[in-house]
GROMACS .gro file of C-alpha atoms in nm:
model
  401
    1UNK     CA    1  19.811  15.021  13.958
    2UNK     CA    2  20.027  15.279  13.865
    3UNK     CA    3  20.199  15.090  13.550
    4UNK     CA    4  19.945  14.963  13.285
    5UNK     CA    5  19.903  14.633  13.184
    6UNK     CA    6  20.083  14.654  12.891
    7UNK     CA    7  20.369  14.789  13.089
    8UNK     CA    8  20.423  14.546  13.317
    9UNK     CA    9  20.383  14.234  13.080
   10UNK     CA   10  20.652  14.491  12.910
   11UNK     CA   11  20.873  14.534  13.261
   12UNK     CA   12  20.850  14.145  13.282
   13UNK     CA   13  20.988  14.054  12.959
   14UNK     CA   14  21.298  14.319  13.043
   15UNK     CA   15  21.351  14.172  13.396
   16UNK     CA   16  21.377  13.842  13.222
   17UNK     CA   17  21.667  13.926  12.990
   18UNK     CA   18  21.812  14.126  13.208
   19UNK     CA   19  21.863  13.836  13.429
   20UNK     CA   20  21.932  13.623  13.109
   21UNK     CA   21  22.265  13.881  13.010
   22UNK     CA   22  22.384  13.911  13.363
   23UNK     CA   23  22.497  13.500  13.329
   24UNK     CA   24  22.852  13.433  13.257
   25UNK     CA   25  22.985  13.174  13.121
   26UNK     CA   26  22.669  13.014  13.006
   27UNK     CA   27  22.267  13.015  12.953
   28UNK     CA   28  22.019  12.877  13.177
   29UNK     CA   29  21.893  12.536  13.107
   30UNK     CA   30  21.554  12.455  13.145
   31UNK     CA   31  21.428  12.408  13.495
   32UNK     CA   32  21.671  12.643  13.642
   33UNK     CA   33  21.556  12.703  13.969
   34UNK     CA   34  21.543  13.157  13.993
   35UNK     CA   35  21.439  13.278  14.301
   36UNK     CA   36  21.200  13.563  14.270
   37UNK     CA   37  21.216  13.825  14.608
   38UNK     CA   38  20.940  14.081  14.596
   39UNK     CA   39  20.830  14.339  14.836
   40UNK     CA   40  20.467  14.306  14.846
   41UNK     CA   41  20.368  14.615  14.692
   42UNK     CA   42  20.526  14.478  14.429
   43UNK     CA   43  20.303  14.238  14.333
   44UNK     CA   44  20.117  14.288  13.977
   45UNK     CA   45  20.482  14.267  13.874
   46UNK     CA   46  20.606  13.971  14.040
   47UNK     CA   47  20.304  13.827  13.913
   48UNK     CA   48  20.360  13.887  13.564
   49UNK     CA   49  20.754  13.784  13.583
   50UNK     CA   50  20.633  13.437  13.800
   51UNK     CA   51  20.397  13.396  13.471
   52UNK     CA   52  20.664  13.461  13.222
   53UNK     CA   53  20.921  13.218  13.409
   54UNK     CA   54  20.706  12.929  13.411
   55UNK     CA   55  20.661  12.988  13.023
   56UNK     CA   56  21.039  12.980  13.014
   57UNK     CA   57  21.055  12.664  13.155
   58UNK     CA   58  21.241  12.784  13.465
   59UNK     CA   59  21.197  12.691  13.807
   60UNK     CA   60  21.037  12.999  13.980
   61UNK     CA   61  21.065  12.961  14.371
   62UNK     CA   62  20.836  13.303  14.532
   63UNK     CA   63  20.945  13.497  14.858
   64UNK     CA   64  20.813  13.784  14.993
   65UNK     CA   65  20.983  14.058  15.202
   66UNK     CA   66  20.832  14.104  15.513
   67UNK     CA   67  20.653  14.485  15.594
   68UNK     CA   68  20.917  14.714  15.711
   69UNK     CA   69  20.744  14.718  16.050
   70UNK     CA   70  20.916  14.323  16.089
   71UNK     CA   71  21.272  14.463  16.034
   72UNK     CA   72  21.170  14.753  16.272
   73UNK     CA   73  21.077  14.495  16.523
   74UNK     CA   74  21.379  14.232  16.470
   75UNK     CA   75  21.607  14.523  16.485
   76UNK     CA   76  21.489  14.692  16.812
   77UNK     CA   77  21.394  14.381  16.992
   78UNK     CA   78  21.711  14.106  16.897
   79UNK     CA   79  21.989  14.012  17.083
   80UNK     CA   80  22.298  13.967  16.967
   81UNK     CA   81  22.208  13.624  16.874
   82UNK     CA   82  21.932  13.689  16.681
   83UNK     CA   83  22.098  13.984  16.511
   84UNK     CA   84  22.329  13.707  16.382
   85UNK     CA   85  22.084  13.442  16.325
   86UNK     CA   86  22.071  13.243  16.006
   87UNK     CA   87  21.762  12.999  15.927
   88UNK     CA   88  21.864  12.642  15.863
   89UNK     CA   89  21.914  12.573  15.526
   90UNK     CA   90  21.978  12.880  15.400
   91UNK     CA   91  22.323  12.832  15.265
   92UNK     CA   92  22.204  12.491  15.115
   93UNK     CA   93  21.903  12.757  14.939
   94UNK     CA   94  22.177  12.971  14.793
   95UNK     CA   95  22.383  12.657  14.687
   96UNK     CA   96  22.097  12.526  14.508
   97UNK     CA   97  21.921  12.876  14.296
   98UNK     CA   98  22.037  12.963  13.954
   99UNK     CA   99  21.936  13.331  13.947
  100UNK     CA  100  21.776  13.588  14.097
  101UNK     CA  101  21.520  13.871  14.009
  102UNK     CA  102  21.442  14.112  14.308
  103UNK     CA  103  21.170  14.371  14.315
  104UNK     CA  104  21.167  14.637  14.552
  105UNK     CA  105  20.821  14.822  14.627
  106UNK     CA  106  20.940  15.059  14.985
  107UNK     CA  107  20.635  15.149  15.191
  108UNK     CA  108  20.834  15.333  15.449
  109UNK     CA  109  21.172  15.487  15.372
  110UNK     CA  110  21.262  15.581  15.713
  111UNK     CA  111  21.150  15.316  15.896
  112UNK     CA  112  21.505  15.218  16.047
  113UNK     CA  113  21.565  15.587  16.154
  114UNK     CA  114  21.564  15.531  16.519
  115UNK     CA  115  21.747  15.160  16.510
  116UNK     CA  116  22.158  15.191  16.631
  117UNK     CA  117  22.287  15.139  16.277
  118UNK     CA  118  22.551  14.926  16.459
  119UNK     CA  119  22.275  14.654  16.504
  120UNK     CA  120  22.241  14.666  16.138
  121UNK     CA  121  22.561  14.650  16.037
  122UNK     CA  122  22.588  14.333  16.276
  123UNK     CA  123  22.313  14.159  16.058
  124UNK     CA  124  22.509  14.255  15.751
  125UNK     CA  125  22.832  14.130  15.865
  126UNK     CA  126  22.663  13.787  15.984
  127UNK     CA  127  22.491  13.772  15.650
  128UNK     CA  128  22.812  13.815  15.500
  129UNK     CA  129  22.868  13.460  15.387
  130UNK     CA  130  22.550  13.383  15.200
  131UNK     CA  131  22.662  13.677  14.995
  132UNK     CA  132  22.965  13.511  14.899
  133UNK     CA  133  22.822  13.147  14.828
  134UNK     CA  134  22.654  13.386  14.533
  135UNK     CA  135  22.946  13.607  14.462
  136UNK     CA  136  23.137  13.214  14.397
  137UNK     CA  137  22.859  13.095  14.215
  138UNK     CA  138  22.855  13.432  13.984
  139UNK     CA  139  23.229  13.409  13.880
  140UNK     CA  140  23.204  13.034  13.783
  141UNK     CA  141  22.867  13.115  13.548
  142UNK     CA  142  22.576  12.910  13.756
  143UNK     CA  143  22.419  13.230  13.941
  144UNK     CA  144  22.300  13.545  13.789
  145UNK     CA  145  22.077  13.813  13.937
  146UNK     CA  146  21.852  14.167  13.831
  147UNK     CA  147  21.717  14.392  14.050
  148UNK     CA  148  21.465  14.656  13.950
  149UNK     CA  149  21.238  14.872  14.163
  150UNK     CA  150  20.836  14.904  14.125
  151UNK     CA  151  20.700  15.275  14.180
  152UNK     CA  152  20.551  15.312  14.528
  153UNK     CA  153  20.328  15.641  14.677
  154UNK     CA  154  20.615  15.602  14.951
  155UNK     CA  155  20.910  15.623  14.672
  156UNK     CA  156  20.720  15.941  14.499
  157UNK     CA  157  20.629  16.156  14.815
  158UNK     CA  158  21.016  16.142  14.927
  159UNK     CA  159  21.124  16.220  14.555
  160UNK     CA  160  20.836  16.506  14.562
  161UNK     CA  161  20.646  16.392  14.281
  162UNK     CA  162  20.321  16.270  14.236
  163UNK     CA  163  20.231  15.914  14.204
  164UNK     CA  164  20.230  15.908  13.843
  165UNK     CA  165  20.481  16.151  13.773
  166UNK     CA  166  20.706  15.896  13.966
  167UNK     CA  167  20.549  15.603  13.684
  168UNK     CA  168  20.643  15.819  13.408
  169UNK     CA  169  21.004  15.830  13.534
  170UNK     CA  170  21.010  15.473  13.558
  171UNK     CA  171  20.820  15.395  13.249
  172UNK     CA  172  21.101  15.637  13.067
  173UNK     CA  173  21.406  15.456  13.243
  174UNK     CA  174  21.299  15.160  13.200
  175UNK     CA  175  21.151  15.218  12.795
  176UNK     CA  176  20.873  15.044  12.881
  177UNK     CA  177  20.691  15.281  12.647
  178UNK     CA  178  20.854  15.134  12.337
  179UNK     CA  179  20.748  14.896  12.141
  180UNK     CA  180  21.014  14.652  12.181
  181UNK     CA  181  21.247  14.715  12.519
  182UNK     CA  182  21.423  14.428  12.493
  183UNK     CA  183  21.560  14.529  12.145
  184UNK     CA  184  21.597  14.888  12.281
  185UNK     CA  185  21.784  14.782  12.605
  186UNK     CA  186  22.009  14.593  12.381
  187UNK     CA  187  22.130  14.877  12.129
  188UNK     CA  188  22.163  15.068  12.465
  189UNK     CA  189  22.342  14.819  12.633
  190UNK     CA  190  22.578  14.794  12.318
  191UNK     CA  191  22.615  15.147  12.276
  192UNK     CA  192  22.780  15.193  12.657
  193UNK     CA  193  22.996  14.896  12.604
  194UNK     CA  194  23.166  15.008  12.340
  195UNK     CA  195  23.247  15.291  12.534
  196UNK     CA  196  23.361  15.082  12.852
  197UNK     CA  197  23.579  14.862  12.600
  198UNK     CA  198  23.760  15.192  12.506
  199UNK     CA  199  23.769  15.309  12.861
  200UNK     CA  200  23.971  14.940  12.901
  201UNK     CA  201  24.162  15.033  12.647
  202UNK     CA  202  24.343  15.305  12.805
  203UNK     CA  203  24.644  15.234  12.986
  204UNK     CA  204  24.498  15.479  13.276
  205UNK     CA  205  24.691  15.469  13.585
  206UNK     CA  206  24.453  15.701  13.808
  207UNK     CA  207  24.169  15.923  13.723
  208UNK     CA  208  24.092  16.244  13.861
  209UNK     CA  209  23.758  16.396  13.910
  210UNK     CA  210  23.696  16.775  13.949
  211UNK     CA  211  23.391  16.995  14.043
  212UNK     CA  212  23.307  17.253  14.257
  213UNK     CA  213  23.290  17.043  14.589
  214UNK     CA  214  23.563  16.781  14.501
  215UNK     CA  215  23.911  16.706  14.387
  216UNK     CA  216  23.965  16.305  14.372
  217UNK     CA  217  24.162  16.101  14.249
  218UNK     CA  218  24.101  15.687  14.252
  219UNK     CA  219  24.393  15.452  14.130
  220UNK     CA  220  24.287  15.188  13.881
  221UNK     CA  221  24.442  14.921  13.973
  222UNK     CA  222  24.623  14.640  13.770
  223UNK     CA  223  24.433  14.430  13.540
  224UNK     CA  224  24.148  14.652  13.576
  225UNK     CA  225  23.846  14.633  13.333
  226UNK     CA  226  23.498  14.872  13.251
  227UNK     CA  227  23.236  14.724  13.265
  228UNK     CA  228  22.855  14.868  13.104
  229UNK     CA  229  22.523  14.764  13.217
  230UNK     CA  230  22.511  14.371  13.192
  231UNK     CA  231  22.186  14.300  13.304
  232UNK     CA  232  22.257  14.307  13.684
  233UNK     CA  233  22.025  14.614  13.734
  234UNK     CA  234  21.759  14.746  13.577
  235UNK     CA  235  21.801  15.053  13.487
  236UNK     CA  236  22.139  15.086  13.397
  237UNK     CA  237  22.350  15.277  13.232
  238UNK     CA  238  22.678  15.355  13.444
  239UNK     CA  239  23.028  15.228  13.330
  240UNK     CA  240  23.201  15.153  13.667
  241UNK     CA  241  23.480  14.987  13.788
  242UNK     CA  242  23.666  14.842  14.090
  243UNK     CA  243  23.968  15.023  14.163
  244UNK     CA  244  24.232  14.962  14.428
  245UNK     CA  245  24.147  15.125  14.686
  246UNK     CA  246  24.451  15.195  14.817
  247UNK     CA  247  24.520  15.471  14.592
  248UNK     CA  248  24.203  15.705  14.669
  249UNK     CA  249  24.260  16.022  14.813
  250UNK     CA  250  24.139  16.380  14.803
  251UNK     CA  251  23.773  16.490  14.878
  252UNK     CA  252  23.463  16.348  14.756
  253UNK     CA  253  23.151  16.489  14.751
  254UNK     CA  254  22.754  16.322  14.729
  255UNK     CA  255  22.537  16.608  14.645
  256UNK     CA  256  22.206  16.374  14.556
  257UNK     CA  257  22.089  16.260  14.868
  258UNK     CA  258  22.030  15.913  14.955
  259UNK     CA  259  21.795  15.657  15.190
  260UNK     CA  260  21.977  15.384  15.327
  261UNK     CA  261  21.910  15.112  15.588
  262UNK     CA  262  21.599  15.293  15.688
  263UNK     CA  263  21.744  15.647  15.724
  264UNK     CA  264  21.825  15.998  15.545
  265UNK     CA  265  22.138  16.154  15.458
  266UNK     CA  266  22.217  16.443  15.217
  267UNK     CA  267  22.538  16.629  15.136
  268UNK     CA  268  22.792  16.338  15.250
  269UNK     CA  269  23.157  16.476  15.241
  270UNK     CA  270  23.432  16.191  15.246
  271UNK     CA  271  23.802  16.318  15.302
  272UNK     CA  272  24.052  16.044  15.194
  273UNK     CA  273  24.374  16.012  15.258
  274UNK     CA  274  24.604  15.643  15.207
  275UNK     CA  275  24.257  15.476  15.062
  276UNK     CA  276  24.103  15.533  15.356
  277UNK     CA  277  23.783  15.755  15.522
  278UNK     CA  278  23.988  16.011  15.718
  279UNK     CA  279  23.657  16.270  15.769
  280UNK     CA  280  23.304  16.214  15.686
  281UNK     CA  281  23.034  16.484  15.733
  282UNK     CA  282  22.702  16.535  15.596
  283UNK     CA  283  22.442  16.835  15.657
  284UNK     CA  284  22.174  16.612  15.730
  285UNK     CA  285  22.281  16.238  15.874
  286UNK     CA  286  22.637  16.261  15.951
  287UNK     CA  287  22.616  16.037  16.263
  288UNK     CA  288  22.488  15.741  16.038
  289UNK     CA  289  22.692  15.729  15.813
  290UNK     CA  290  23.008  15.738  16.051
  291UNK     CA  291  22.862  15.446  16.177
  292UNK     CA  292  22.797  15.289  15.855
  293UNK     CA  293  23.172  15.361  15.735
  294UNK     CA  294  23.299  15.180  16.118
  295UNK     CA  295  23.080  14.853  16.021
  296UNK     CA  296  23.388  14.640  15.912
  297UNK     CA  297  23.731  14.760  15.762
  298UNK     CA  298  23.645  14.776  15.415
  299UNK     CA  299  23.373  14.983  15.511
  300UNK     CA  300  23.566  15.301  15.452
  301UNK     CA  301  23.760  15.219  15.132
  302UNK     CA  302  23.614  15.231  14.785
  303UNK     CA  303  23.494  14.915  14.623
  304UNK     CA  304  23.344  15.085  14.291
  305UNK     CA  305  23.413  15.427  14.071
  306UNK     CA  306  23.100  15.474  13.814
  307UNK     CA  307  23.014  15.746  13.496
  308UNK     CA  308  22.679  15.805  13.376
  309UNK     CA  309  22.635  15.904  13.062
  310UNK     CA  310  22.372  16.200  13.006
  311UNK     CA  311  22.276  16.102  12.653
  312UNK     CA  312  22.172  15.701  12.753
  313UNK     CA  313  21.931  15.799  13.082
  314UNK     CA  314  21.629  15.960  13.080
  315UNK     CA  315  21.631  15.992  13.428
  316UNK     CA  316  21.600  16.338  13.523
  317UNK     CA  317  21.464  16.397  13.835
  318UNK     CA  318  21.559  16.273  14.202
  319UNK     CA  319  21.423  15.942  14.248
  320UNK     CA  320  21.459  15.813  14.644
  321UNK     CA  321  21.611  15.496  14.518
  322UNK     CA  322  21.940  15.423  14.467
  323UNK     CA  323  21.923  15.208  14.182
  324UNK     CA  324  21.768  15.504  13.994
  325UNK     CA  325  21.985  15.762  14.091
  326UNK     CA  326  22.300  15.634  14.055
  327UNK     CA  327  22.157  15.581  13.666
  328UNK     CA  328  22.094  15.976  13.677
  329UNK     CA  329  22.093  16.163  13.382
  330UNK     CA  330  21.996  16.496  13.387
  331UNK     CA  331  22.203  16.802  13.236
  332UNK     CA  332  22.517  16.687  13.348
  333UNK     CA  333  22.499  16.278  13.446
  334UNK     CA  334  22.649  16.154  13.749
  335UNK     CA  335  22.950  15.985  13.893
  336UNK     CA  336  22.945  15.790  14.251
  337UNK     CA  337  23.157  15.593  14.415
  338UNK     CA  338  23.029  15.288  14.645
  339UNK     CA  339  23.189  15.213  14.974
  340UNK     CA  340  23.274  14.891  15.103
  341UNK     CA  341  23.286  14.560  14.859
  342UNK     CA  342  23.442  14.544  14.540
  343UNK     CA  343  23.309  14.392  14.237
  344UNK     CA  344  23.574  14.091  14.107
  345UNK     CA  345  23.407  14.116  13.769
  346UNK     CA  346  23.604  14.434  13.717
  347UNK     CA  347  23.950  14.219  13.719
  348UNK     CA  348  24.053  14.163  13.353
  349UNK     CA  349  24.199  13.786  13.401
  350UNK     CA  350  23.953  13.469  13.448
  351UNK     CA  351  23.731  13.468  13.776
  352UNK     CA  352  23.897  13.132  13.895
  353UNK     CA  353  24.216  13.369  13.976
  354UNK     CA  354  23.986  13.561  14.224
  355UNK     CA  355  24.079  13.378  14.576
  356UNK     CA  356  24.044  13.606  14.897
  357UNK     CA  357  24.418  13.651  14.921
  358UNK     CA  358  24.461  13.706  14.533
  359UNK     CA  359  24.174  14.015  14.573
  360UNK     CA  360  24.343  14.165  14.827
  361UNK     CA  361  24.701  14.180  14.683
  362UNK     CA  362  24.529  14.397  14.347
  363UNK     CA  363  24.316  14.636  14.577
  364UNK     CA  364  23.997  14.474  14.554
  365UNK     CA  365  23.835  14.630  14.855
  366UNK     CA  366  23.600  14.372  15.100
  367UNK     CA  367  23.372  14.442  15.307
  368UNK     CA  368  22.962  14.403  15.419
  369UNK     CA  369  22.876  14.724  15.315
  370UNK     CA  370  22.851  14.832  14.956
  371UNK     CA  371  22.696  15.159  14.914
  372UNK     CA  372  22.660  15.412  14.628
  373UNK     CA  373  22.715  15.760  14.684
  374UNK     CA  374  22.624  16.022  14.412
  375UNK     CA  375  22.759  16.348  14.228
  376UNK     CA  376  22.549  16.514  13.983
  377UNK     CA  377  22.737  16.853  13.938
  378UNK     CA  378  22.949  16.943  13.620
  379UNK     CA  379  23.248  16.789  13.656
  380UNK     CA  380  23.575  16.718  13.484
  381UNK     CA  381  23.718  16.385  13.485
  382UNK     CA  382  24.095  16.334  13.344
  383UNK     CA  383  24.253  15.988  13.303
  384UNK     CA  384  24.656  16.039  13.383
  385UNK     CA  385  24.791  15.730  13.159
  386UNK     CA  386  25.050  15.543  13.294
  387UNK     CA  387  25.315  15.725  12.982
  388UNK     CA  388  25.197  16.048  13.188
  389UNK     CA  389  25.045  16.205  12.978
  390UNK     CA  390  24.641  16.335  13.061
  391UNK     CA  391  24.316  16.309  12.853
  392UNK     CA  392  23.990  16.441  12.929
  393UNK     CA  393  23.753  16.108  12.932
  394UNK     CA  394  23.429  16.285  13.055
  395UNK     CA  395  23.337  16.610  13.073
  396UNK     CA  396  22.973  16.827  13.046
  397UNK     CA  397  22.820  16.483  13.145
  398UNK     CA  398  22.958  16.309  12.841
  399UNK     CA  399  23.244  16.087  12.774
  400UNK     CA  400  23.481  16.210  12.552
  401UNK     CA  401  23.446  15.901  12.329
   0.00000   0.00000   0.00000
């Protein structure tokens, strides 16, 4: 194994109230049912978590991903039917769970690198209502969820690190090396909140983010919030929003490369102009993600603008996951947008407000996809508040707070 024991009964116990502070509105009650999703090579953890669970008195129900060869398969071999297939009961399933921890353990990165992404985006657009049942379920406090990832050989070789340098990394994020987490993860997680409540507290009408590959500029929004870790993943450090997407425009630019849906790109380039994807290039797996921004509509507009800040994460080196490097720390932190859906948490008023037609009239983008793109260079980022005047919010990898 390449976390200790100690580590993992550590990992557990953070996975656990992570899941715990992602609920809104109210705590679980015993005999919750929380579906736990695990990639097989993540195992020794799910074990420990399933343990922990039943000691909380909480209804653990156990799935497994299948090997990456099965999605291979489904998505070379299915017809358009079966691309679009959903097992009976399935919506009753996500109607019925009270939270969920998933643990992802890749084997193969690339695996997906020869599939049309077209026939994956179908999947994900057929898929698309189960996701909402729990999006529902989240804004009225009876779902919550966690993800966190388990170190693989397959994560480390495409990071290039060894095996256990790829642990350490984790172990670090994660401060699964201290004595408590928990109470570590909490002063953290109260530390960045203070700054997103200040963040909230500017009347910022559109923020503009300079370095030397981009000029952008996203539009807040009305009734607009930051929001700071909260449980959802683990690590996590970014204060993000959901802006409307109708006022992004200039150029925006992903240095950190990124594995998606089975396949490599680095150095995406996004031109937009009206809120919208009016270029996309990328030295190495440009094709893809044209097809990935052509999935639905929303595909191309912004759902999510995020700051990392270098003094929380002790992430430092490239990671292969996304979850970790959109959490980068480094010398000079990270921003990234995400393409495609919106997060309605980000709207200031209560969640019952958030009907489909209500979303759409404040800029909250929807769509299937929902994908984090990353900057890591030194960049400037100036809030223009809606008196006119300009203030420097983040800058050297630190927020100005």
């Amino acid at each position: 194994m390449l976390l200790t024991k100690t580590q993992l009964e550590k990992y557990a116990r953070v996975m656990i109230w992570a899941l715990k502070t992602a609920r809104r509105n109210g705590k679980f009650k015993p005999y919750d049912v929380v579906l736990l999703r695990t990639d097989v090579g993540a195992t020794p953890l799910a074990e420990e978590i399933y343990k922990q669970l039943l000691d909380a008195r909480l209804q653990p129900v156990l799935r497994f991903n299948a090997p990456e060869n099965f999605s291979k398969n489904f998505y070379l071999t299915a017809d358009k039917k079966q691309l679009a297939f959903i097992a009976p009961g399935e919506k009753e399933f996500q109607n019925g769970i009270n939270g969920l921890i998933a643990l992802r353990a890749p084997a193969d990165l690339t695996h997906l690198k020869n599939v049309d992404p077209a026939r994956i985006a179908q999947t994900a657009v057929a898929h698309k209502p189960l996701r909402e049942i729990l999006d529902v379920r989240e804004q009225q406090g009876q779902f919550s969820w966690t993800l966190c990832n388990y170190p693989t050989e397959e994560l480390a070789k495409r990071a290039g690190l060894s095996a256990k340098e790829y642990a350490n990394q984790v172990a670090r994020a994660c401060f699964l090396n201290e004595k408590d987490p928990v109470k570590k993860w909490a002063e953290v997680t109260k530390q960045i909140t203070e700054i997103g409540l200040w963040l909230s507290s500017l009347p910022i009408e559109t923020l503009h983010i300079e370095s030397a590959h981009m000029d952008f500029e996203v539009l807040v929004g009305e009734k607009r919030k930051f929001i700071a870790g909260g449980g959802c993943n683990v690590p996590s450090f970014e204060i993000f929003t959901s802006p409307d997407w109708r006022g992004t425009k200039g150029v925006y630019f992903a240095d950190l490369s990124s594995y998606r849906s089975g396949n490599y790109v680095k150095g995406v380039r996004l031109e937009f102009k009206k809120g919208r994807v009016v270029k996309a290039d990328a030295e190495k797996g440009g094709e893809f993600v044209r097809k990935m921004l052509a999935m639905d509509r929303g595909a191309s507009q912004i759902g999510e603008f995020s700051l990392t800040d270098r003094r929380f994460s002790k992430i430092t080196k490239f990671m292969a996951d996304i979850l970790y490097d959109e959490n980068f720390g480094g010398k000079y932190g990270n921003c990234h947008v995400a393409v495609g859906a919106s997060y309605a948490d980000t709207y200031t008023g209560p969640q019952s407000d958030m009907t489909k037609e209500f979303k759409k009239k404040l800029g909250f983008n929807d769509s299937s996809l929902h994908w984090d793109l990353i900057n890591t260079e030194d960049k400037r980022v100036t809030a223009r508040l809606k008196n006119g005047t300009t203030v420097t919010v983040y800058e050297k990898g630190e927020f100005s707070y």
